[in-house]
Short mmCIF file of N, CA, C and O in Angstrom, two decimals:
data_model
loop_
_atom_site.label_atom_id
_atom_site.label_comp_id
_atom_site.label_asym_id
_atom_site.label_seq_id
_atom_site.Cartn_x
_atom_site.Cartn_y
_atom_site.Cartn_z
N UNK A 440 11.01 -11.09 18.91
CA UNK A 440 11.16 -9.57 18.91
C UNK A 440 12.30 -9.48 19.43
O UNK A 440 13.31 -8.49 19.19
N UNK A 441 12.40 -10.01 20.83
CA UNK A 441 14.02 -9.84 21.57
C UNK A 441 15.19 -10.16 20.64
O UNK A 441 16.19 -9.48 20.64
N UNK A 442 15.24 -11.35 19.66
CA UNK A 442 16.35 -11.66 18.80
C UNK A 442 16.40 -10.44 17.89
O UNK A 442 17.65 -9.73 17.57
N UNK A 443 15.54 -9.71 17.34
CA UNK A 443 15.69 -8.34 16.67
C UNK A 443 16.37 -7.17 17.11
O UNK A 443 17.05 -6.59 16.90
N UNK A 444 15.69 -6.87 18.55
CA UNK A 444 16.61 -6.00 19.15
C UNK A 444 18.04 -6.42 19.56
O UNK A 444 18.83 -5.60 19.25
N UNK A 445 18.33 -7.78 19.84
CA UNK A 445 19.53 -8.25 20.03
C UNK A 445 20.51 -7.75 18.95
O UNK A 445 21.79 -6.96 19.07
N UNK A 446 20.08 -8.36 17.96
CA UNK A 446 20.71 -8.13 16.56
C UNK A 446 20.85 -6.72 16.27
O UNK A 446 22.06 -6.02 15.85
N UNK A 447 19.82 -5.81 16.45
CA UNK A 447 20.18 -4.08 16.42
C UNK A 447 21.19 -3.60 17.03
O UNK A 447 21.93 -2.70 17.00
N UNK A 448 20.84 -4.02 18.36
CA UNK A 448 21.79 -3.47 19.42
C UNK A 448 23.50 -4.02 18.93
O UNK A 448 24.47 -3.08 19.13
N UNK A 449 23.70 -5.19 18.55
CA UNK A 449 25.06 -5.71 18.22
C UNK A 449 25.51 -4.51 17.04
O UNK A 449 26.59 -4.36 17.07
N UNK A 450 24.46 -4.25 15.99
CA UNK A 450 24.87 -3.77 14.85
C UNK A 450 25.19 -2.13 15.28
O UNK A 450 26.29 -1.79 14.96
N UNK A 451 24.17 -1.52 16.06
CA UNK A 451 24.48 -0.22 16.68
C UNK A 451 25.78 0.26 17.15
O UNK A 451 26.53 1.28 17.06
N UNK A 452 25.82 -0.66 18.38
CA UNK A 452 26.94 -0.43 19.06
C UNK A 452 28.20 -1.27 18.50
O UNK A 452 29.32 -1.00 19.49
N UNK A 453 28.15 -2.04 17.73
CA UNK A 453 29.14 -2.55 16.92
C UNK A 453 30.13 -3.78 17.92
O UNK A 453 31.37 -3.56 18.13
N UNK A 454 29.07 -4.69 18.46
CA UNK A 454 29.60 -5.32 19.63
C UNK A 454 28.68 -6.72 19.62
O UNK A 454 27.85 -6.74 18.75
N UNK A 455 28.89 -7.94 20.25
CA UNK A 455 28.07 -8.82 20.64
C UNK A 455 27.51 -8.90 21.85
O UNK A 455 28.20 -9.20 23.09
N UNK A 456 26.36 -8.13 22.04
CA UNK A 456 25.98 -7.85 23.83
C UNK A 456 25.58 -9.12 24.20
O UNK A 456 25.75 -9.28 25.73
N UNK A 457 25.69 -10.33 23.69
CA UNK A 457 25.76 -11.58 24.62
C UNK A 457 27.07 -12.18 24.71
O UNK A 457 27.54 -13.03 25.69
N UNK A 458 28.26 -11.82 24.19
CA UNK A 458 29.73 -12.22 24.71
C UNK A 458 29.71 -11.36 26.02
O UNK A 458 29.38 -10.86 26.54
N UNK A 459 30.79 -12.86 26.41
CA UNK A 459 31.09 -12.27 28.10
C UNK A 459 32.42 -11.55 28.39
O UNK A 459 33.05 -11.85 28.82
N UNK A 460 32.16 -10.34 27.66
CA UNK A 460 33.41 -9.49 27.51
C UNK A 460 32.90 -8.25 28.57
O UNK A 460 31.90 -7.76 28.51
N UNK A 461 34.10 -7.52 29.32
CA UNK A 461 33.20 -6.93 30.24
C UNK A 461 33.81 -5.20 29.66
O UNK A 461 33.71 -4.26 30.57
N UNK A 462 34.32 -5.06 28.40
CA UNK A 462 34.83 -3.93 27.77
C UNK A 462 33.36 -3.06 27.88
O UNK A 462 32.51 -3.22 27.73
N UNK A 463 33.77 -1.40 27.92
CA UNK A 463 32.68 -0.50 28.17
C UNK A 463 31.90 -0.59 26.83
O UNK A 463 30.55 -0.67 27.17
N UNK A 464 32.25 -0.90 25.64
CA UNK A 464 31.17 -0.97 24.58
C UNK A 464 30.56 -2.02 24.68
O UNK A 464 29.21 -1.82 24.40
N UNK A 465 30.71 -3.24 25.12
CA UNK A 465 29.96 -4.30 25.11
C UNK A 465 29.06 -3.69 26.44
O UNK A 465 27.50 -4.26 26.32
N UNK A 466 29.32 -3.39 27.62
CA UNK A 466 28.52 -3.15 28.55
C UNK A 466 27.41 -2.17 27.99
O UNK A 466 26.39 -2.34 28.64
N UNK A 467 27.60 -1.12 27.38
CA UNK A 467 26.64 -0.19 27.05
C UNK A 467 26.01 -0.63 25.80
O UNK A 467 24.69 -0.32 26.01
N UNK A 468 26.13 -1.58 25.41
CA UNK A 468 25.29 -2.31 24.58
C UNK A 468 24.35 -3.08 25.25
O UNK A 468 23.16 -2.79 24.73
N UNK A 469 24.77 -3.88 26.13
CA UNK A 469 23.87 -4.55 27.15
C UNK A 469 22.91 -3.62 27.89
O UNK A 469 21.74 -3.86 28.14
N UNK A 470 23.62 -2.29 28.27
CA UNK A 470 22.92 -1.27 29.17
C UNK A 470 21.78 -0.96 28.34
O UNK A 470 20.49 -0.75 28.51
N UNK A 471 21.96 -0.69 27.22
CA UNK A 471 21.02 -0.15 26.34
C UNK A 471 20.08 -1.20 25.91
O UNK A 471 18.61 -0.67 25.96
N UNK A 472 20.03 -2.36 25.66
CA UNK A 472 19.25 -3.33 25.61
C UNK A 472 18.38 -3.49 26.63
O UNK A 472 17.15 -3.97 26.76
N UNK A 473 19.15 -3.37 27.91
CA UNK A 473 18.36 -3.63 29.19
C UNK A 473 17.21 -2.71 29.33
O UNK A 473 16.05 -2.69 29.51
N UNK A 474 17.63 -1.30 29.01
CA UNK A 474 16.56 -0.30 29.44
C UNK A 474 15.16 -0.49 28.39
O UNK A 474 14.59 -0.22 28.72
N UNK A 475 15.58 -0.76 27.13
CA UNK A 475 14.42 -0.69 25.99
C UNK A 475 13.81 -1.99 26.46
O UNK A 475 12.64 -2.11 26.18
N UNK A 476 14.22 -3.38 26.90
CA UNK A 476 13.49 -4.47 27.30
C UNK A 476 12.73 -4.16 28.32
O UNK A 476 11.65 -4.46 28.69
N UNK A 477 13.20 -3.22 29.31
CA UNK A 477 12.36 -2.76 30.48
C UNK A 477 11.32 -1.70 29.97
O UNK A 477 10.40 -1.91 30.40
N UNK A 478 11.26 -1.21 29.22
CA UNK A 478 10.41 -0.27 28.71
C UNK A 478 9.47 -1.08 27.79
O UNK A 478 8.11 -0.73 27.74
N UNK A 479 9.58 -2.24 27.35
CA UNK A 479 8.68 -3.16 26.68
C UNK A 479 8.16 -3.83 27.84
O UNK A 479 7.25 -5.04 27.16
N UNK A 480 8.55 -3.96 29.11
CA UNK A 480 7.83 -4.53 30.20
C UNK A 480 8.30 -5.71 30.51
O UNK A 480 7.85 -6.79 31.43
N UNK A 481 9.56 -6.24 30.23
CA UNK A 481 10.19 -7.27 30.88
C UNK A 481 10.68 -7.20 31.91
O UNK A 481 10.83 -6.27 32.77
N UNK A 482 10.96 -8.37 32.82
CA UNK A 482 11.18 -8.36 34.22
C UNK A 482 12.94 -8.25 34.01
O UNK A 482 13.57 -8.79 33.17
N UNK A 483 13.30 -7.88 35.27
CA UNK A 483 14.88 -8.09 35.24
C UNK A 483 15.44 -9.61 34.99
O UNK A 483 16.42 -9.96 34.50
N UNK A 484 14.52 -10.49 35.68
CA UNK A 484 15.17 -11.82 35.58
C UNK A 484 14.82 -12.43 34.10
O UNK A 484 15.72 -13.01 33.70
N UNK A 485 13.77 -11.87 33.45
CA UNK A 485 13.58 -12.19 32.05
C UNK A 485 14.54 -11.76 31.37
O UNK A 485 15.50 -12.75 30.63
N UNK A 486 15.48 -10.55 31.44
CA UNK A 486 16.39 -9.79 30.88
C UNK A 486 17.58 -10.68 31.06
O UNK A 486 18.19 -10.52 30.22
N UNK A 487 17.61 -10.87 32.46
CA UNK A 487 18.80 -11.64 32.70
C UNK A 487 18.94 -13.10 31.71
O UNK A 487 20.15 -13.41 31.36
N UNK A 488 17.90 -13.73 31.68
CA UNK A 488 17.87 -14.96 30.84
C UNK A 488 18.46 -14.99 29.48
O UNK A 488 19.11 -15.54 29.08
N UNK A 489 17.90 -13.64 28.84
CA UNK A 489 17.84 -13.40 27.22
C UNK A 489 19.76 -13.17 27.41
O UNK A 489 20.02 -13.77 26.38
N UNK A 490 20.33 -12.62 28.18
CA UNK A 490 21.66 -12.43 28.26
C UNK A 490 22.29 -12.96 29.11
O UNK A 490 23.86 -13.19 28.94
N UNK A 491 21.96 -14.22 29.46
CA UNK A 491 22.79 -15.24 30.37
C UNK A 491 23.33 -14.41 31.53
O UNK A 491 24.58 -14.78 31.98
N UNK A 492 22.87 -13.47 32.48
CA UNK A 492 23.16 -12.69 33.20
C UNK A 492 22.48 -12.96 34.43
O UNK A 492 21.29 -13.45 34.28
N UNK A 493 22.88 -12.69 35.96
CA UNK A 493 22.13 -12.71 37.13
C UNK A 493 21.31 -11.39 36.91
O UNK A 493 21.86 -10.50 36.76
N UNK A 494 20.18 -11.23 37.30
CA UNK A 494 19.17 -10.70 37.43
C UNK A 494 19.45 -9.19 38.22
O UNK A 494 19.30 -8.38 37.84
N UNK A 495 20.69 -9.11 39.46
CA UNK A 495 21.00 -8.45 40.20
C UNK A 495 21.75 -7.56 39.15
O UNK A 495 22.11 -6.23 39.34
N UNK A 496 22.78 -8.10 38.35
CA UNK A 496 23.38 -7.34 37.14
C UNK A 496 22.61 -6.38 36.61
O UNK A 496 23.07 -5.31 35.86
N UNK A 497 21.46 -7.07 36.00
CA UNK A 497 20.55 -6.41 35.27
C UNK A 497 19.98 -5.04 35.77
O UNK A 497 20.11 -4.11 35.11
N UNK A 498 19.70 -5.19 36.98
CA UNK A 498 19.46 -4.19 38.15
C UNK A 498 20.21 -2.94 37.99
O UNK A 498 20.07 -2.02 38.03
N UNK A 499 21.60 -3.65 38.27
CA UNK A 499 22.56 -2.60 38.38
C UNK A 499 22.81 -1.57 37.14
O UNK A 499 23.02 -0.62 36.94
N UNK A 500 22.72 -2.35 36.15
CA UNK A 500 23.11 -1.85 34.57
C UNK A 500 21.65 -0.61 34.57
O UNK A 500 21.70 0.35 34.17
N UNK A 501 20.73 -1.23 34.75
CA UNK A 501 19.36 -0.55 34.20
C UNK A 501 19.57 0.98 35.40
O UNK A 501 18.95 1.93 34.88
N UNK A 502 19.94 0.85 36.56
CA UNK A 502 19.91 1.96 37.69
C UNK A 502 21.34 2.99 36.88
O UNK A 502 21.16 4.03 37.27
N UNK A 503 22.30 2.39 36.31
CA UNK A 503 23.46 3.35 35.72
C UNK A 503 23.33 3.98 34.66
O UNK A 503 23.70 4.65 34.37
N UNK A 504 21.91 3.40 33.92
CA UNK A 504 21.65 3.82 32.51
C UNK A 504 21.48 5.58 32.67
O UNK A 504 22.14 6.05 31.67
N UNK A 505 21.05 6.04 33.55
CA UNK A 505 20.67 7.54 33.45
C UNK A 505 21.70 8.46 33.37
O UNK A 505 21.92 9.17 33.09
N UNK A 506 22.76 8.13 34.44
CA UNK A 506 23.98 8.76 34.40
C UNK A 506 24.55 8.44 33.05
O UNK A 506 25.32 9.55 32.94
N UNK A 507 24.81 7.31 33.00
CA UNK A 507 25.57 7.27 31.38
C UNK A 507 25.05 7.80 30.49
O UNK A 507 25.89 8.58 29.49
N UNK A 508 24.04 7.82 30.21
CA UNK A 508 23.21 8.51 28.76
C UNK A 508 23.47 9.86 28.93
O UNK A 508 23.68 10.63 27.96
N UNK A 509 23.60 10.46 30.19
CA UNK A 509 23.96 12.04 30.32
C UNK A 509 25.24 12.40 30.15
O UNK A 509 25.64 13.33 29.59
N UNK A 510 26.35 11.31 30.31
CA UNK A 510 27.48 11.62 30.26
C UNK A 510 28.30 11.41 28.97
O UNK A 510 29.29 11.97 28.42
N UNK A 511 27.77 10.25 28.38
CA UNK A 511 28.52 9.87 27.06
C UNK A 511 27.48 10.16 25.88
O UNK A 511 26.50 9.28 25.67
N UNK A 512 28.04 11.01 25.16
CA UNK A 512 26.79 11.44 23.98
C UNK A 512 27.31 10.59 22.88
O UNK A 512 25.99 10.21 22.22
N UNK A 513 28.00 9.28 22.61
CA UNK A 513 27.75 8.20 21.82
C UNK A 513 26.75 7.45 22.15
O UNK A 513 26.13 6.83 21.35
N UNK A 514 26.93 7.29 23.38
CA UNK A 514 26.01 6.30 24.14
C UNK A 514 24.77 6.59 23.90
O UNK A 514 23.74 5.98 23.38
N UNK A 515 24.28 7.93 23.98
CA UNK A 515 23.26 8.53 23.91
C UNK A 515 22.64 8.68 22.32
O UNK A 515 21.24 7.97 22.40
N UNK A 516 23.50 8.96 21.57
CA UNK A 516 23.05 8.70 20.12
C UNK A 516 22.60 7.34 19.83
O UNK A 516 21.85 6.97 19.17
N UNK A 517 23.48 6.33 20.06
CA UNK A 517 23.22 4.80 19.89
C UNK A 517 22.17 4.18 20.50
O UNK A 517 21.21 3.82 19.68
N UNK A 518 21.76 4.86 21.68
CA UNK A 518 20.41 4.32 22.41
C UNK A 518 19.05 4.91 21.71
O UNK A 518 18.44 4.24 21.31
N UNK A 519 19.55 5.97 21.25
CA UNK A 519 18.40 6.80 20.77
C UNK A 519 17.89 6.04 19.35
O UNK A 519 16.86 5.77 19.01
N UNK A 520 18.86 5.89 18.74
CA UNK A 520 18.71 5.04 17.22
C UNK A 520 18.20 3.36 17.77
O UNK A 520 16.80 3.32 16.99
N UNK A 521 18.47 2.95 18.70
CA UNK A 521 18.06 1.59 18.91
C UNK A 521 16.34 2.11 19.67
O UNK A 521 15.71 1.21 19.11
N UNK A 522 16.12 2.83 20.39
CA UNK A 522 15.05 3.31 20.93
C UNK A 522 13.92 3.45 19.59
O UNK A 522 12.64 3.12 19.82
N UNK A 523 14.24 4.30 18.90
CA UNK A 523 13.93 4.99 17.65
C UNK A 523 13.39 3.57 16.94
O UNK A 523 12.21 3.72 16.44
N UNK A 524 14.06 2.66 16.44
CA UNK A 524 13.75 1.47 15.74
C UNK A 524 12.62 0.65 16.43
O UNK A 524 11.74 0.40 15.59
N UNK A 525 12.63 0.44 17.67
CA UNK A 525 11.69 -0.36 18.07
C UNK A 525 10.29 0.18 18.82
O UNK A 525 9.37 -0.35 18.99
N UNK A 526 10.40 1.55 19.84
CA UNK A 526 9.59 2.01 20.47
C UNK A 526 8.74 3.04 19.44
O UNK A 526 7.40 2.93 19.15
N UNK A 527 9.54 3.76 18.76
CA UNK A 527 8.57 4.61 17.74
C UNK A 527 7.96 4.00 16.72
O UNK A 527 6.87 4.09 16.09
N UNK A 528 8.69 2.91 15.99
CA UNK A 528 7.98 2.27 15.02
C UNK A 528 6.82 1.48 15.60
O UNK A 528 5.68 1.29 14.72
N UNK A 529 6.86 0.91 16.65
CA UNK A 529 6.06 0.05 17.53
C UNK A 529 4.48 1.05 17.32
O UNK A 529 3.47 0.70 16.97
N UNK A 530 4.81 2.52 18.02
CA UNK A 530 3.72 3.57 17.91
C UNK A 530 3.51 3.62 16.64
O UNK A 530 1.99 3.89 16.36
N UNK A 531 3.95 3.91 15.59
CA UNK A 531 3.49 4.05 14.22
C UNK A 531 2.69 3.23 13.63
O UNK A 531 1.78 3.37 13.18
N UNK A 532 3.09 1.73 13.87
CA UNK A 532 2.31 0.59 13.52
C UNK A 532 1.11 0.59 14.19
O UNK A 532 -0.14 0.41 13.38
N UNK A 533 0.98 0.91 15.32
CA UNK A 533 -0.54 1.05 16.25
C UNK A 533 -1.30 2.28 15.46
O UNK A 533 -2.34 2.10 15.39
N UNK A 534 -0.50 3.57 15.48
CA UNK A 534 -1.56 4.28 14.77
C UNK A 534 -2.04 4.30 13.24
O UNK A 534 -3.04 4.43 12.93
N UNK A 535 -1.10 3.38 12.56
CA UNK A 535 -1.64 3.27 11.19
C UNK A 535 -2.86 2.05 11.42
O UNK A 535 -3.72 2.12 10.76
N UNK A 536 -2.88 0.95 12.59
CA UNK A 536 -3.59 0.23 12.70
C UNK A 536 -4.95 0.95 12.98
O UNK A 536 -6.03 0.75 12.63
N UNK A 537 -4.77 1.90 14.11
CA UNK A 537 -6.01 2.68 14.60
C UNK A 537 -6.76 3.53 13.35
O UNK A 537 -7.85 3.66 13.14
N UNK A 538 -5.52 4.33 12.57
CA UNK A 538 -6.21 4.66 11.33
C UNK A 538 -7.09 3.97 10.28
O UNK A 538 -8.00 4.18 10.05
N UNK A 539 -6.80 2.64 10.09
CA UNK A 539 -7.39 1.75 9.21
C UNK A 539 -8.68 1.63 9.88
O UNK A 539 -9.62 1.27 8.98
N UNK A 540 -8.60 1.43 11.23
CA UNK A 540 -10.00 1.07 11.76
C UNK A 540 -10.87 2.09 11.67
O UNK A 540 -12.03 1.53 11.77
N UNK A 541 -10.42 3.27 12.04
CA UNK A 541 -11.27 4.55 11.85
C UNK A 541 -11.91 4.53 10.52
O UNK A 541 -13.22 4.87 10.22
N UNK A 542 -11.16 4.33 9.44
CA UNK A 542 -11.58 4.34 8.04
C UNK A 542 -12.82 3.51 7.68
O UNK A 542 -13.90 3.70 7.56
N UNK A 543 -12.30 2.11 8.42
CA UNK A 543 -13.09 0.97 8.27
C UNK A 543 -14.48 1.29 8.88
O UNK A 543 -15.91 0.92 8.59
N UNK A 544 -14.40 2.05 10.05
CA UNK A 544 -15.89 2.21 11.34
C UNK A 544 -16.52 3.45 9.90
O UNK A 544 -17.79 3.35 10.07
N UNK A 545 -16.02 4.33 9.82
CA UNK A 545 -16.66 5.33 8.89
C UNK A 545 -17.41 4.86 7.62
O UNK A 545 -18.35 5.51 7.27
N UNK A 546 -16.60 3.88 7.09
CA UNK A 546 -17.31 3.32 5.72
C UNK A 546 -18.59 2.53 6.59
O UNK A 546 -19.74 2.67 5.60
N UNK A 547 -18.65 1.72 7.35
CA UNK A 547 -19.65 1.22 8.14
C UNK A 547 -20.68 2.38 8.71
O UNK A 547 -22.10 1.85 8.31
N UNK A 548 -20.52 3.39 8.90
CA UNK A 548 -21.57 4.34 9.24
C UNK A 548 -22.19 4.80 8.15
O UNK A 548 -23.49 4.74 8.05
N UNK A 549 -21.20 5.03 7.10
CA UNK A 549 -22.29 5.65 5.78
C UNK A 549 -23.02 4.43 5.22
O UNK A 549 -24.25 4.69 4.93
N UNK A 550 -22.42 3.20 5.40
CA UNK A 550 -23.45 2.16 4.88
C UNK A 550 -24.81 1.93 5.69
O UNK A 550 -25.92 1.86 5.08
N UNK A 551 -24.74 2.11 7.02
CA UNK A 551 -25.97 2.24 7.79
C UNK A 551 -26.54 3.23 7.60
O UNK A 551 -28.13 3.21 7.81
N UNK A 552 -26.27 4.35 7.17
CA UNK A 552 -27.13 5.61 7.12
C UNK A 552 -27.77 5.43 5.84
O UNK A 552 -29.11 5.41 5.66
N UNK A 553 -27.08 4.83 4.86
CA UNK A 553 -27.89 4.39 3.46
C UNK A 553 -28.86 3.57 3.88
O UNK A 553 -30.13 3.67 3.32
N UNK A 554 -28.54 2.61 4.68
CA UNK A 554 -29.47 1.49 4.99
C UNK A 554 -30.81 2.13 5.42
O UNK A 554 -32.23 1.48 5.38
N UNK A 555 -30.41 2.72 6.45
CA UNK A 555 -31.60 3.59 7.18
C UNK A 555 -32.46 4.54 6.25
O UNK A 555 -33.60 4.20 6.46
N UNK A 556 -31.92 5.24 5.55
CA UNK A 556 -32.57 6.15 4.54
C UNK A 556 -33.87 5.32 3.74
O UNK A 556 -34.82 5.34 3.55
N UNK A 557 -33.01 4.12 3.03
CA UNK A 557 -34.02 3.26 2.15
C UNK A 557 -35.06 2.50 3.05
O UNK A 557 -36.39 2.37 2.57
N UNK A 558 -34.89 2.17 4.60
CA UNK A 558 -35.89 1.87 5.28
C UNK A 558 -36.97 2.78 5.57
O UNK A 558 -38.23 2.37 5.35
N UNK A 559 -36.61 3.79 5.45
CA UNK A 559 -37.41 4.96 6.00
C UNK A 559 -38.38 5.17 4.51
O UNK A 559 -39.37 5.38 4.68
N UNK A 560 -37.75 5.13 3.13
CA UNK A 560 -38.37 5.32 2.03
C UNK A 560 -39.55 4.12 1.75
O UNK A 560 -40.73 4.58 1.60
N UNK A 561 -39.18 2.99 2.25
CA UNK A 561 -40.26 2.14 2.06
C UNK A 561 -41.04 2.12 3.39
O UNK A 561 -42.39 1.52 3.09
N UNK A 562 -41.08 2.63 4.38
CA UNK A 562 -41.89 2.63 5.59
C UNK A 562 -43.13 3.94 4.89
O UNK A 562 -44.10 3.44 5.46
N UNK A 563 -42.92 4.78 4.62
CA UNK A 563 -43.79 5.66 3.90
C UNK A 563 -44.62 5.30 3.08
O UNK A 563 -45.24 4.62 2.59
#
């Protein structure tokens, strides 16, 4: 999953977030990746390992995120695109699975009701 997110972050921000380049567009790509991975439950140390960076740099990026997203419209659009690809997609997949489970349970209930009705007929 992290490779997919890195690939999409690279595409959306038009950079290689694993490159050791300090230009703003690279930093913003990494910053978006950091925030998304934090939302997915990764620790600062894990994210640092993914990016080949010290965890303290990851903490700094995560803390800077809220200010940058308010100030930079392009960063905001790019982050939202990345977020929607992975967070909303996951929610939609979960909703589809739950919907399938509900339909399956409804069918089981119907079958059990029919079975119960048959058993009542034979008891009489």
